[in-house]
Tab-separated table of C-alpha atoms and ligand atoms in Angstrom:
chain	number	residue	atom	x	y	z
A	17	MET	CA	120.141	0.148	-14.717
A	18	ARG	CA	123.026	-2.255	-15.320
A	19	VAL	CA	125.198	-0.473	-17.884
A	20	LEU	CA	128.069	-1.765	-20.031
A	21	VAL	CA	130.716	0.933	-20.586
A	22	THR	CA	133.423	0.176	-23.157
A	23	GLY	CA	136.630	2.203	-22.849
A	24	ALA	CA	135.964	2.269	-19.082
A	25	ALA	CA	139.647	2.733	-18.193
A	26	GLY	CA	140.027	5.773	-20.437
A	27	PHE	CA	139.653	9.470	-19.685
A	28	LEU	CA	135.934	9.855	-20.473
A	29	GLY	CA	134.978	6.236	-19.771
A	30	SER	CA	136.298	6.357	-16.205
A	31	HIS	CA	134.407	9.599	-15.452
A	32	LEU	CA	131.288	8.047	-16.971
A	33	CYS	CA	131.596	4.960	-14.717
A	34	ASP	CA	131.850	7.256	-11.670
A	35	LYS	CA	128.806	9.266	-12.755
A	36	LEU	CA	126.659	6.153	-13.387
A	37	ILE	CA	127.584	4.660	-10.011
A	38	ARG	CA	126.878	8.004	-8.278
A	39	GLU	CA	123.438	8.025	-9.921
A	40	GLY	CA	122.690	4.577	-8.432
A	41	HIS	CA	123.380	2.320	-11.437
A	42	LYS	CA	125.526	-0.793	-11.758
A	43	VAL	CA	128.428	-0.662	-14.220
A	44	VAL	CA	130.214	-3.356	-16.177
A	45	GLY	CA	133.455	-1.875	-17.517
A	46	LEU	CA	135.324	-3.222	-20.532
A	47	ASP	CA	138.760	-2.120	-21.745
A	48	ASN	CA	141.934	-3.547	-23.260
A	49	PHE	CA	144.136	-0.698	-21.890
A	50	ILE	CA	145.504	0.198	-25.337
A	51	THR	CA	145.362	3.920	-24.497
A	52	GLY	CA	143.706	3.832	-21.049
A	53	SER	CA	145.048	2.834	-17.650
A	54	PRO	CA	143.917	0.616	-14.753
A	55	ASP	CA	144.829	3.586	-12.487
A	56	ASN	CA	141.741	5.435	-13.757
A	57	ILE	CA	139.392	2.827	-12.278
A	58	ALA	CA	141.540	1.524	-9.403
A	59	HIS	CA	139.311	3.332	-6.884
A	60	LEU	CA	136.344	1.221	-8.056
A	61	ALA	CA	137.996	-2.106	-7.196
A	62	GLY	CA	135.879	-3.845	-4.572
A	63	ASN	CA	132.828	-1.653	-5.295
A	64	SER	CA	129.850	-4.019	-5.508
A	65	ASN	CA	128.312	-1.806	-8.219
A	66	PHE	CA	131.337	-2.217	-10.512
A	67	GLU	CA	132.575	-5.206	-12.490
A	68	PHE	CA	135.421	-5.127	-14.984
A	69	PHE	CA	136.507	-7.328	-17.905
A	70	LYS	CA	139.734	-6.851	-19.839
A	71	HIS	CA	138.611	-7.356	-23.412
A	72	ASP	CA	139.115	-6.000	-26.944
A	73	VAL	CA	135.755	-4.752	-28.300
A	74	SER	CA	136.848	-5.715	-31.825
A	75	ASN	CA	136.302	-9.343	-30.777
A	76	TYR	CA	132.973	-10.977	-29.952
A	77	ILE	CA	131.692	-9.691	-26.601
A	78	PHE	CA	129.891	-11.804	-24.043
A	79	VAL	CA	128.757	-10.216	-20.781
A	80	PRO	CA	127.019	-12.545	-18.318
A	81	GLY	CA	123.707	-11.281	-16.889
A	82	LYS	CA	121.105	-8.803	-18.150
A	83	LEU	CA	122.173	-5.342	-19.344
A	84	ASP	CA	119.856	-2.317	-19.553
A	85	ALA	CA	122.215	-0.026	-21.467
A	86	VAL	CA	125.427	-0.194	-23.507
A	87	MET	CA	127.672	2.865	-23.887
A	88	HIS	CA	130.428	2.457	-26.490
A	89	PHE	CA	133.405	4.709	-25.694
A	90	ALA	CA	136.334	2.435	-26.612
A	91	SER	CA	138.606	4.031	-29.233
A	92	PRO	CA	141.979	5.757	-29.406
A	93	ALA	CA	141.220	9.488	-29.527
A	94	SER	CA	144.417	11.518	-29.991
A	95	PRO	CA	145.413	12.663	-33.501
A	96	ASN	CA	149.053	13.476	-32.644
A	97	PRO	CA	151.447	11.124	-34.523
A	98	LEU	CA	154.261	12.129	-32.152
A	99	SER	CA	152.600	9.941	-29.492
A	100	PRO	CA	152.500	6.120	-29.690
A	101	PHE	CA	149.016	6.333	-28.105
A	102	SER	CA	147.477	8.254	-31.013
A	103	TYR	CA	145.193	6.926	-33.716
A	104	PRO	CA	147.664	7.582	-36.579
A	105	ASN	CA	149.949	5.135	-34.757
A	106	LEU	CA	147.086	2.722	-33.986
A	107	PRO	CA	145.296	3.008	-37.329
A	108	ILE	CA	143.939	-0.528	-37.707
A	109	GLN	CA	142.973	-0.772	-34.021
A	110	THR	CA	141.126	2.561	-34.388
A	111	MET	CA	139.152	1.427	-37.415
A	112	LYS	CA	138.371	-1.892	-35.723
A	113	ALA	CA	137.210	-0.249	-32.475
A	114	GLY	CA	134.934	2.109	-34.430
A	115	ALA	CA	133.647	-0.444	-36.929
A	116	LEU	CA	133.832	-3.979	-35.446
A	117	GLY	CA	133.593	-2.636	-31.882
A	118	THR	CA	130.419	-0.728	-32.733
A	119	HIS	CA	128.972	-3.802	-34.455
A	120	ASN	CA	129.768	-6.020	-31.462
A	121	THR	CA	128.425	-3.555	-28.881
A	122	LEU	CA	125.246	-3.003	-30.931
A	123	GLY	CA	124.875	-6.791	-30.969
A	124	VAL	CA	125.176	-6.912	-27.173
A	125	ALA	CA	122.529	-4.181	-26.871
A	126	LYS	CA	120.206	-6.015	-29.274
A	127	ALA	CA	120.629	-9.363	-27.456
A	128	ASN	CA	119.724	-7.611	-24.178
A	129	ASP	CA	117.039	-5.349	-25.641
A	130	ALA	CA	119.141	-2.601	-24.037
A	131	ARG	CA	119.492	1.093	-24.808
A	132	PHE	CA	122.667	1.908	-26.806
A	133	LEU	CA	124.739	5.102	-26.765
A	134	LEU	CA	127.588	5.744	-29.211
A	135	ALA	CA	130.432	8.116	-28.362
A	136	SER	CA	130.884	9.892	-31.680
A	137	THR	CA	132.920	13.010	-32.297
A	138	SER	CA	133.103	16.477	-33.805
A	139	GLU	CA	135.688	14.889	-36.120
A	140	ILE	CA	132.843	13.562	-38.251
A	141	TYR	CA	132.475	17.194	-39.443
A	142	GLY	CA	136.066	16.992	-40.752
A	143	ASP	CA	137.642	20.384	-41.518
A	144	PRO	CA	134.265	22.159	-41.451
A	145	GLU	CA	133.103	24.667	-44.041
A	146	VAL	CA	130.134	25.605	-41.838
A	147	HIS	CA	130.648	27.435	-38.573
A	148	PRO	CA	129.624	26.737	-35.847
A	149	GLN	CA	128.824	23.082	-36.499
A	150	ALA	CA	125.207	22.038	-36.047
A	151	GLU	CA	124.089	18.397	-36.234
A	152	SER	CA	122.461	19.112	-39.615
A	153	TYR	CA	125.902	19.706	-41.194
A	154	TRP	CA	127.116	16.636	-43.141
A	155	GLY	CA	130.779	17.450	-42.790
A	156	HIS	CA	133.892	17.900	-44.915
A	157	ALA	CA	136.114	14.909	-44.189
A	158	ASP	CA	138.801	13.445	-46.447
A	159	PRO	CA	138.167	9.679	-46.699
A	160	VAL	CA	141.866	8.904	-47.230
A	161	GLY	CA	143.357	11.762	-45.186
A	162	PHE	CA	145.589	11.478	-42.227
A	163	ARG	CA	142.674	11.586	-39.720
A	164	SER	CA	140.446	9.338	-41.800
A	165	VAL	CA	141.035	6.165	-39.752
A	166	TYR	CA	139.236	7.896	-36.894
A	167	ASP	CA	136.751	10.085	-38.801
A	168	GLU	CA	135.558	7.363	-41.142
A	169	ALA	CA	135.306	4.746	-38.387
A	170	LYS	CA	133.116	7.139	-36.394
A	171	ARG	CA	131.024	8.032	-39.455
A	172	PHE	CA	130.551	4.308	-40.126
A	173	ALA	CA	129.688	3.807	-36.428
A	174	GLU	CA	126.990	6.501	-36.596
A	175	SER	CA	125.557	4.962	-39.759
A	176	LEU	CA	125.542	1.448	-38.253
A	177	THR	CA	123.891	2.768	-35.088
A	178	MET	CA	121.108	4.354	-37.158
A	179	ALA	CA	120.767	1.114	-39.161
A	180	TYR	CA	120.208	-0.853	-35.932
A	181	HIS	CA	117.727	1.805	-34.821
A	182	ARG	CA	115.783	1.889	-38.098
A	183	PHE	CA	115.955	-1.809	-38.992
A	184	HIS	CA	116.040	-3.570	-35.587
A	185	LYS	CA	114.164	-0.797	-33.721
A	186	LEU	CA	117.042	-0.628	-31.230
A	187	ASP	CA	116.740	2.258	-28.745
A	188	THR	CA	119.876	4.210	-29.704
A	189	ARG	CA	121.602	7.537	-28.920
A	190	ILE	CA	124.536	9.267	-30.629
A	191	VAL	CA	126.589	11.935	-28.883
A	192	ARG	CA	128.996	14.056	-30.937
A	193	ILE	CA	131.648	14.996	-28.413
A	194	PHE	CA	133.705	18.175	-28.946
A	195	ASN	CA	137.187	18.683	-27.404
A	196	THR	CA	136.964	17.763	-23.738
A	197	TYR	CA	139.621	18.072	-21.042
A	198	GLY	CA	140.081	17.390	-17.352
A	199	PRO	CA	141.692	15.110	-14.785
A	200	LYS	CA	142.547	11.574	-15.951
A	201	MET	CA	143.599	12.661	-19.437
A	202	ARG	CA	146.599	10.622	-20.445
A	203	LEU	CA	149.720	12.748	-19.925
A	204	ASP	CA	151.485	11.470	-23.036
A	205	ASP	CA	148.829	11.009	-25.724
A	206	GLY	CA	149.909	14.207	-27.476
A	207	ARG	CA	146.617	16.104	-27.296
A	208	VAL	CA	146.978	19.839	-26.893
A	209	VAL	CA	145.760	20.061	-23.286
A	210	PRO	CA	148.227	17.585	-21.731
A	211	ASN	CA	151.043	18.766	-24.023
A	212	PHE	CA	150.674	22.443	-23.061
A	213	ILE	CA	150.099	21.824	-19.342
A	214	LEU	CA	153.105	19.506	-19.038
A	215	GLN	CA	155.341	21.853	-21.011
A	216	ALA	CA	154.276	24.817	-18.852
A	217	LEU	CA	154.756	22.893	-15.594
A	218	LYS	CA	158.289	21.931	-16.722
A	219	GLY	CA	159.072	25.563	-17.619
A	220	GLU	CA	159.437	24.743	-21.323
A	221	PRO	CA	158.106	26.726	-24.301
A	222	LEU	CA	154.671	25.616	-25.478
A	223	THR	CA	154.685	23.903	-28.880
A	224	VAL	CA	152.073	25.641	-31.042
A	225	TYR	CA	151.574	23.739	-34.306
A	226	GLY	CA	151.245	26.038	-37.342
A	227	ASP	CA	150.558	29.704	-36.558
A	228	GLY	CA	148.097	28.901	-33.767
A	229	ALA	CA	145.209	30.642	-35.559
A	230	GLN	CA	143.226	27.375	-35.657
A	231	THR	CA	140.450	27.281	-33.063
A	232	ARG	CA	138.977	24.742	-30.649
A	233	SER	CA	136.218	25.002	-28.031
A	234	PHE	CA	137.136	23.199	-24.826
A	235	CYS	CA	134.580	21.545	-22.550
A	236	TYR	CA	135.305	20.532	-18.960
A	237	VAL	CA	134.760	16.803	-18.419
A	238	ASP	CA	132.091	17.102	-15.682
A	239	ASP	CA	129.898	19.219	-17.967
A	240	LEU	CA	130.305	16.753	-20.829
A	241	ILE	CA	129.471	13.700	-18.699
A	242	ASP	CA	126.355	15.447	-17.304
A	243	GLY	CA	125.192	16.128	-20.874
A	244	ILE	CA	125.843	12.545	-21.988
A	245	TYR	CA	123.946	11.175	-18.995
A	246	LEU	CA	120.940	13.392	-19.838
A	247	LEU	CA	121.117	12.169	-23.432
A	248	LEU	CA	121.104	8.544	-22.245
A	249	LEU	CA	117.923	9.246	-20.259
A	250	SER	CA	116.301	11.163	-23.139
A	251	GLU	CA	114.300	9.770	-26.050
A	252	GLU	CA	116.497	11.384	-28.750
A	253	HIS	CA	117.753	9.050	-31.495
A	254	LEU	CA	119.408	11.593	-33.779
A	255	PRO	CA	122.940	12.859	-33.036
A	256	VAL	CA	123.382	15.545	-30.380
A	257	ASN	CA	126.456	17.782	-30.063
A	258	ILE	CA	127.819	18.075	-26.541
A	259	GLY	CA	130.618	20.570	-25.994
A	260	ASN	CA	131.391	24.055	-24.788
A	261	PRO	CA	130.856	26.753	-27.451
A	262	ALA	CA	133.532	29.062	-25.952
A	263	GLU	CA	135.875	29.173	-28.968
A	264	ILE	CA	139.544	30.106	-28.603
A	265	THR	CA	142.568	30.064	-30.904
A	266	ILE	CA	145.314	27.597	-30.031
A	267	LEU	CA	147.698	30.539	-29.641
A	268	GLN	CA	145.370	32.242	-27.107
A	269	PHE	CA	144.957	28.891	-25.374
A	270	ALA	CA	148.750	28.540	-25.045
A	271	GLU	CA	149.033	32.081	-23.680
A	272	GLU	CA	146.281	31.374	-21.145
A	273	ILE	CA	148.031	28.231	-19.870
A	274	ASN	CA	151.370	30.036	-19.573
A	275	ARG	CA	149.621	32.835	-17.662
A	276	ILE	CA	147.807	30.518	-15.208
A	277	ILE	CA	150.915	28.419	-14.507
A	278	GLY	CA	153.275	31.413	-14.552
A	279	ASN	CA	155.492	29.885	-17.230
A	280	LYS	CA	157.990	32.434	-18.562
A	281	ALA	CA	159.374	30.210	-21.342
A	282	GLY	CA	156.829	31.494	-23.867
A	283	ILE	CA	155.751	29.822	-27.091
A	284	GLU	CA	157.538	28.073	-29.957
A	285	PHE	CA	155.879	27.744	-33.368
A	286	HIS	CA	156.269	24.395	-35.168
A	287	ALA	CA	155.036	24.896	-38.720
A	288	THR	CA	155.634	21.339	-39.913
A	289	LYS	CA	153.925	19.594	-36.983
A	290	ARG	CA	150.518	20.913	-38.056
A	291	LEU	CA	149.103	18.240	-40.299
A	292	GLY	CA	147.121	18.674	-43.502
A	293	ASP	CA	143.644	17.888	-42.268
A	294	ASP	CA	143.909	19.599	-38.863
A	295	PRO	CA	140.533	21.444	-38.691
A	296	GLN	CA	140.947	25.221	-38.923
A	297	ARG	CA	137.886	26.094	-36.827
A	298	ARG	CA	135.758	24.032	-34.473
A	299	GLN	CA	132.842	25.184	-32.344
A	300	PRO	CA	129.726	23.250	-31.382
A	301	ASP	CA	126.268	24.609	-32.035
A	302	ILE	CA	124.534	23.272	-28.906
A	303	THR	CA	121.020	24.511	-29.692
A	304	ARG	CA	119.702	20.917	-29.815
A	305	ALA	CA	121.287	19.914	-26.498
A	306	LYS	CA	119.866	23.052	-24.898
A	307	SER	CA	116.336	22.478	-26.152
A	308	ILE	CA	116.137	18.661	-25.896
A	309	LEU	CA	118.253	18.023	-22.790
A	310	HIS	CA	118.004	21.455	-21.112
A	311	TRP	CA	121.767	21.180	-20.822
A	312	GLU	CA	124.550	23.701	-21.222
A	313	PRO	CA	128.091	23.771	-19.838
A	314	LYS	CA	128.663	25.498	-16.504
A	315	VAL	CA	132.438	25.324	-15.937
A	316	ASN	CA	134.479	28.136	-17.480
A	317	LEU	CA	137.942	27.587	-18.956
A	318	LEU	CA	139.868	29.063	-16.000
A	319	ALA	CA	138.053	26.934	-13.390
A	320	GLY	CA	138.376	23.786	-15.511
A	321	LEU	CA	142.056	24.362	-16.257
A	322	GLU	CA	142.865	24.933	-12.586
A	323	LYS	CA	141.411	21.519	-11.677
A	324	THR	CA	143.189	19.887	-14.615
A	325	ILE	CA	146.531	21.486	-13.732
A	326	ASP	CA	146.187	20.236	-10.124
A	327	TYR	CA	145.696	16.710	-11.479
A	328	PHE	CA	148.758	16.966	-13.739
A	329	LYS	CA	150.856	18.295	-10.835
A	330	SER	CA	149.860	15.222	-8.807
A	331	LYS	CA	151.040	12.958	-11.642
A	332	ILE	CA	154.517	14.363	-12.352
B	159	LIG	P1	140.998	7.503	-24.033
B	159	LIG	O1	142.076	7.033	-24.923
B	159	LIG	O2	141.385	8.076	-22.717
B	159	LIG	O3	139.943	6.342	-23.761
B	159	LIG	C1	139.628	5.339	-24.682
B	159	LIG	C2	139.592	4.014	-23.944
B	159	LIG	O4	139.188	2.977	-24.861
B	159	LIG	C3	140.966	3.605	-23.399
B	159	LIG	O5	140.863	3.190	-22.055
B	159	LIG	C4	141.392	2.458	-24.312
B	159	LIG	O6	142.253	1.546	-23.659
B	159	LIG	C5	140.046	1.859	-24.678
B	159	LIG	N1	140.062	1.109	-25.938
B	159	LIG	C6	140.495	1.530	-27.150
B	159	LIG	N2	140.355	0.542	-28.066
B	159	LIG	C7	139.810	-0.505	-27.414
B	159	LIG	C8	139.407	-1.805	-27.806
B	159	LIG	N3	139.569	-2.243	-29.060
B	159	LIG	N4	138.859	-2.631	-26.879
B	159	LIG	C9	138.702	-2.228	-25.597
B	159	LIG	N5	139.055	-0.991	-25.161
B	159	LIG	C10	139.623	-0.159	-26.059
B	159	LIG	O7	140.142	8.560	-24.889
B	159	LIG	P2	138.908	9.458	-24.449
B	159	LIG	O8	139.271	10.870	-24.674
B	159	LIG	O9	138.429	9.061	-23.109
B	159	LIG	O10	137.839	9.059	-25.553
B	159	LIG	C11	136.780	8.174	-25.246
B	159	LIG	C12	135.770	8.166	-26.379
B	159	LIG	O11	135.250	9.477	-26.573
B	159	LIG	C13	136.358	7.737	-27.723
B	159	LIG	O12	135.421	6.938	-28.411
B	159	LIG	C14	136.580	9.043	-28.449
B	159	LIG	O13	136.472	8.881	-29.838
B	159	LIG	C15	135.434	9.889	-27.915
B	159	LIG	N6	135.732	11.318	-27.983
B	159	LIG	C16	136.546	11.922	-27.072
B	159	LIG	C17	136.802	13.281	-27.176
B	159	LIG	C18	137.642	14.028	-26.167
B	159	LIG	O14	137.807	15.243	-26.317
B	159	LIG	N7	138.151	13.417	-25.135
B	159	LIG	C19	136.251	14.026	-28.245
B	159	LIG	C20	135.463	13.364	-29.168
B	159	LIG	C21	135.184	12.016	-29.022
B	160	LIG	N1	148.351	21.358	-31.103
B	160	LIG	C1	149.390	22.247	-30.880
B	160	LIG	N2	150.423	21.839	-30.106
B	160	LIG	C2	150.490	20.614	-29.510
B	160	LIG	C3	149.416	19.714	-29.733
B	160	LIG	C4	148.361	20.114	-30.535
B	160	LIG	O1	149.380	23.378	-31.386
B	160	LIG	O2	151.472	20.332	-28.812
B	160	LIG	C5	147.207	21.802	-31.921
B	160	LIG	C6	146.781	20.830	-33.006
B	160	LIG	O3	147.534	21.087	-34.199
B	160	LIG	C7	145.314	21.165	-33.171
B	160	LIG	C8	144.883	21.591	-31.769
B	160	LIG	O4	146.078	21.892	-31.056
B	160	LIG	O5	145.158	22.265	-34.043
B	160	LIG	C9	144.083	20.532	-31.009
B	160	LIG	O6	144.819	19.348	-31.068
B	160	LIG	P1	144.427	18.016	-30.278
B	160	LIG	O7	145.514	17.032	-30.544
B	160	LIG	O8	144.143	18.298	-28.861
B	160	LIG	O9	143.075	17.462	-30.925
B	160	LIG	P2	142.136	17.816	-32.175
B	160	LIG	O10	141.183	18.834	-31.678
B	160	LIG	O11	142.976	18.323	-33.313
B	160	LIG	O12	141.486	16.518	-32.489
């Protein structure tokens, strides 16, 4: 296949490009570097199976030559307003990448009669009242809340993807990605994994927002990308959760990182940095992925964190 990957210079997009090329496909990468980095794809320069265009997906997209698949990953993804690379600080760009970017990439797929895969998110479930979250849950998201620029853009993107599938008979896929971590995460986008690892490596206290009782379920990037690739090859049009169901509180997560790195500076609680619509609990129900894709994560938290910490050490 010749596959267009938007957000190719980002954390997940760059791993996806590597996976597609390893599996024998040709990749056309697109990115405007708003939160990503050319460093993430530098190793692909000169690879005859990789082309790259610097472009904003919110504007009309033209890719020369036939495409067999389009995978739309371009969007800011960090909720932390303390970072300039977060969606609260890129609110219009985030809505445009999710709305106009999805429309443009669906248009490219339609013009090429190509398969389309949307990178959606567990954020569409909002602050969930159902636990764990299965795909059948419609969510509990505030349309004007602090995270809404991201949540609503992704909800719109899912709806538009299904409209193209139902009305234009486009061959579409939707993956709902739960918290994923690993090498090539941006060090300064404010997400909990880079924040905690950097703080621990510098011997500083870890900044737990609120009381740390909120939970997340962290998936190692290789597992996630394997699941997304299987979804691309599948015939499933309805959304599929991909994530690791191993749920942990943010406080336990901080303690685990301090333990692995040997950081003696402990933990500091920051009550006011936890924002109103920060989900209290998040855990994927991956029953559908297991039965449809025969996929489940293989990398446990300790093994995944060790690889991630090695990457961060190489970057500071
Ligand atoms: P990232 O910030 O590392 O990557 C996003 C990439 O998209 C960056 O390279 C950025 O420059 C690019 N981009 C953003 N807006 C663009 C635009 N208008 N035009 C062209 N390129 C643009 O984030 P990530 O964690 O790799 O997330 C990738 C995708 O996966 C996003 O769509 C995100 O919503 C989704 N996702 C990620 C996670 C996660 O845990 N990492 C969880 C749920 C969903
Ligand atoms: N968080 C934290 N300290 C930090 C950064 C984040 O306690 O330095 C918390 C944040 O409030 C949230 C969780 O960690 O409850 C996960 O945050 P992240 O930004 O990684 O993404 P989210 O899962 O909220 O989209």
